Amino acid sequence: MKRALLSLMLLAAPALAHDQMAGDLHIIHPSIPAPAANARSAAGYVTISNEGDTPEELIGVRTPFAASTSLHTTIFEDGIAKMRPLIGVPIAPGEVINLEPGSMHVMFMGLTGPAMVGDMIPATLIFRHAGEVAVEFMVDPADGVDHSTMDHGKN
Ligand SMILES: [Cu+2]
């Protein structure tokens, strides 16, 4: 009964968010704000909840959507946002991590094709323990941030 009700609710909900379980990891709404038509890079966001009892770490992302992909964080120096690479994003048991605008994000560099609002971009999240998890990044409406012009330091 409960399950039937839940699937009914999911069917009724607008397709604005998506989520999945991968073992103990709840992966919520991988998304990419629609990049400009000529953009060379884009940022990706996702929320991940570790519902197990063992520490986990997001260590990489792979996708045919970009020539290279890395994990970034945003730091502020003299009021200017700068992005720096991260080796990994630890997710302690019971913790929820948010890759979100102005903070940590997936950086897609060298985009291989267009991304229109509503597209689902296939990708693989790579975790230290859970290994590879196939996901889809939903292309959301643009957030007005042009990531290709941001300071990425020396990668
Ligand atoms: Cu970045």
CSV table of C-alpha atoms and ligand atoms in Angstrom, one decimal:
chain,number,residue,atom,x,y,z
A,1,MET,CA,0.0,0.0,0.0
A,2,LYS,CA,2.7,2.4,1.1
A,3,ARG,CA,4.7,1.7,-2.0
A,4,ALA,CA,1.8,2.2,-4.3
A,5,LEU,CA,1.0,5.5,-2.7
A,6,LEU,CA,4.6,6.6,-3.1
A,7,SER,CA,4.8,5.7,-6.8
A,8,LEU,CA,1.5,7.5,-7.3
A,9,MET,CA,2.9,10.6,-5.7
A,10,LEU,CA,6.1,10.4,-7.8
A,11,LEU,CA,4.0,10.1,-10.9
A,12,ALA,CA,2.0,13.2,-10.0
A,13,ALA,CA,5.0,15.3,-9.1
A,14,PRO,CA,6.4,17.5,-11.9
A,15,ALA,CA,9.8,16.3,-13.2
A,16,LEU,CA,11.7,19.0,-11.5
A,17,ALA,CA,13.9,16.8,-9.3
A,18,HIS,CA,15.1,13.2,-9.4
A,19,ASP,CA,16.9,11.0,-7.0
A,20,GLN,CA,18.2,7.5,-6.6
A,21,MET,CA,19.7,5.1,-4.0
A,22,ALA,CA,23.1,3.5,-4.5
A,23,GLY,CA,23.7,1.2,-1.6
A,24,ASP,CA,23.7,3.5,1.5
A,25,LEU,CA,24.0,6.7,-0.6
A,26,HIS,CA,21.0,8.8,-1.5
A,27,ILE,CA,21.9,10.8,-4.6
A,28,ILE,CA,19.6,13.7,-5.0
A,29,HIS,CA,19.0,15.8,-8.2
A,30,PRO,CA,22.3,15.8,-10.1
A,31,SER,CA,21.9,19.0,-12.2
A,32,ILE,CA,23.6,21.4,-14.5
A,33,PRO,CA,22.4,25.0,-15.0
A,34,ALA,CA,22.0,25.3,-18.8
A,35,PRO,CA,25.3,26.7,-20.1
A,36,ALA,CA,25.3,29.4,-22.8
A,37,ALA,CA,25.3,28.1,-26.3
A,38,ASN,CA,29.0,28.8,-26.8
A,39,ALA,CA,30.2,27.9,-23.3
A,40,ARG,CA,33.3,25.8,-23.0
A,41,SER,CA,32.6,24.7,-19.4
A,42,ALA,CA,29.7,24.1,-17.0
A,43,ALA,CA,29.2,23.4,-13.4
A,44,GLY,CA,27.3,20.5,-12.0
A,45,TYR,CA,25.5,20.2,-8.6
A,46,VAL,CA,24.2,17.3,-6.6
A,47,THR,CA,23.2,16.5,-3.0
A,48,ILE,CA,24.4,13.2,-1.5
A,49,SER,CA,23.3,11.7,1.8
A,50,ASN,CA,25.3,8.9,3.4
A,51,GLU,CA,22.7,6.8,5.1
A,52,GLY,CA,25.1,4.1,6.1
A,53,ASP,CA,27.6,3.6,9.0
A,54,THR,CA,30.8,3.9,7.0
A,55,PRO,CA,32.6,6.9,5.7
A,56,GLU,CA,32.4,7.5,2.0
A,57,GLU,CA,34.0,9.9,-0.4
A,58,LEU,CA,33.1,11.2,-3.8
A,59,ILE,CA,36.4,11.1,-5.7
A,60,GLY,CA,35.5,11.8,-9.3
A,61,VAL,CA,33.0,12.2,-12.1
A,62,ARG,CA,33.2,10.9,-15.6
A,63,THR,CA,30.9,11.8,-18.5
A,64,PRO,CA,31.0,11.9,-22.3
A,65,PHE,CA,29.5,15.5,-22.0
A,66,ALA,CA,33.0,17.0,-21.3
A,67,ALA,CA,36.6,16.4,-22.3
A,68,SER,CA,37.6,16.5,-18.6
A,69,THR,CA,35.8,16.7,-15.3
A,70,SER,CA,37.0,17.6,-11.8
A,71,LEU,CA,35.7,18.4,-8.4
A,72,HIS,CA,36.0,22.1,-7.4
A,73,THR,CA,35.4,24.2,-4.4
A,74,THR,CA,34.9,28.0,-4.4
A,75,ILE,CA,37.0,30.3,-2.2
A,76,PHE,CA,36.6,34.0,-1.8
A,77,GLU,CA,39.8,36.2,-1.9
A,78,ASP,CA,39.3,39.9,-1.6
A,79,GLY,CA,35.6,39.4,-2.4
A,80,ILE,CA,36.4,37.6,-5.6
A,81,ALA,CA,35.1,34.0,-6.1
A,82,LYS,CA,37.9,31.7,-7.2
A,83,MET,CA,37.6,28.0,-7.9
A,84,ARG,CA,40.1,25.4,-6.7
A,85,PRO,CA,40.3,21.6,-7.4
A,86,LEU,CA,39.4,19.2,-4.7
A,87,ILE,CA,40.9,15.7,-4.4
A,88,GLY,CA,37.6,14.4,-3.0
A,89,VAL,CA,34.5,15.2,-1.1
A,90,PRO,CA,34.2,13.2,2.2
A,91,ILE,CA,30.7,12.1,3.3
A,92,ALA,CA,30.7,11.0,6.9
A,93,PRO,CA,28.0,8.5,8.0
A,94,GLY,CA,24.8,10.4,8.5
A,95,GLU,CA,26.1,13.5,6.7
A,96,VAL,CA,24.6,15.3,3.7
A,97,ILE,CA,26.9,17.1,1.4
A,98,ASN,CA,25.7,19.7,-1.0
A,99,LEU,CA,27.5,20.6,-4.2
A,100,GLU,CA,25.7,23.9,-4.9
A,101,PRO,CA,26.3,27.3,-6.5
A,102,GLY,CA,29.0,29.3,-4.7
A,103,SER,CA,30.4,26.2,-3.1
A,104,MET,CA,31.6,22.8,-4.1
A,105,HIS,CA,30.7,21.7,-7.7
A,106,VAL,CA,31.5,19.3,-10.5
A,107,MET,CA,33.4,21.2,-13.2
A,108,PHE,CA,32.8,20.1,-16.7
A,109,MET,CA,35.6,21.4,-19.0
A,110,GLY,CA,35.6,21.1,-22.8
A,111,LEU,CA,31.9,20.5,-23.4
A,112,THR,CA,31.4,18.0,-26.2
A,113,GLY,CA,27.8,19.0,-27.1
A,114,PRO,CA,24.9,21.3,-26.3
A,115,ALA,CA,22.9,21.0,-23.1
A,116,MET,CA,19.3,22.2,-23.3
A,117,VAL,CA,17.0,22.6,-20.4
A,118,GLY,CA,15.4,19.2,-19.6
A,119,ASP,CA,18.2,17.2,-21.1
A,120,MET,CA,19.5,14.3,-19.0
A,121,ILE,CA,23.3,14.1,-19.3
A,122,PRO,CA,24.6,10.6,-18.5
A,123,ALA,CA,27.5,10.5,-16.0
A,124,THR,CA,29.3,8.3,-13.6
A,125,LEU,CA,30.0,9.3,-10.0
A,126,ILE,CA,33.0,7.6,-8.6
A,127,PHE,CA,33.1,6.8,-4.8
A,128,ARG,CA,36.0,5.6,-2.8
A,129,HIS,CA,34.1,2.6,-1.4
A,130,ALA,CA,30.8,2.3,-3.4
A,131,GLY,CA,32.7,2.5,-6.7
A,132,GLU,CA,31.1,3.7,-9.8
A,133,VAL,CA,27.4,4.8,-9.8
A,134,ALA,CA,25.6,5.7,-13.1
A,135,VAL,CA,23.6,8.9,-12.8
A,136,GLU,CA,22.0,11.5,-15.0
A,137,PHE,CA,22.5,15.2,-14.6
A,138,MET,CA,19.3,17.1,-15.4
A,139,VAL,CA,19.9,20.4,-17.3
A,140,ASP,CA,18.1,23.0,-15.3
A,141,PRO,CA,17.3,26.6,-16.3
A,142,ALA,CA,20.5,28.8,-16.4
A,143,ASP,CA,21.7,30.4,-13.2
A,144,GLY,CA,23.4,33.4,-14.9
A,145,VAL,CA,26.9,32.3,-13.9
A,146,ASP,CA,29.4,31.9,-16.7
A,147,HIS,CA,31.8,29.4,-15.2
A,148,SER,CA,34.2,29.6,-18.1
A,149,THR,CA,35.2,33.2,-17.1
A,150,MET,CA,35.9,32.3,-13.5
A,151,ASP,CA,39.3,32.1,-12.0
A,152,HIS,CA,40.4,28.5,-11.8
A,153,GLY,CA,43.9,29.0,-10.6
A,154,LYS,CA,46.6,26.6,-11.9
A,155,ASN,CA,45.0,23.2,-12.3
B,1,CU,CU,34.8,25.2,-11.1
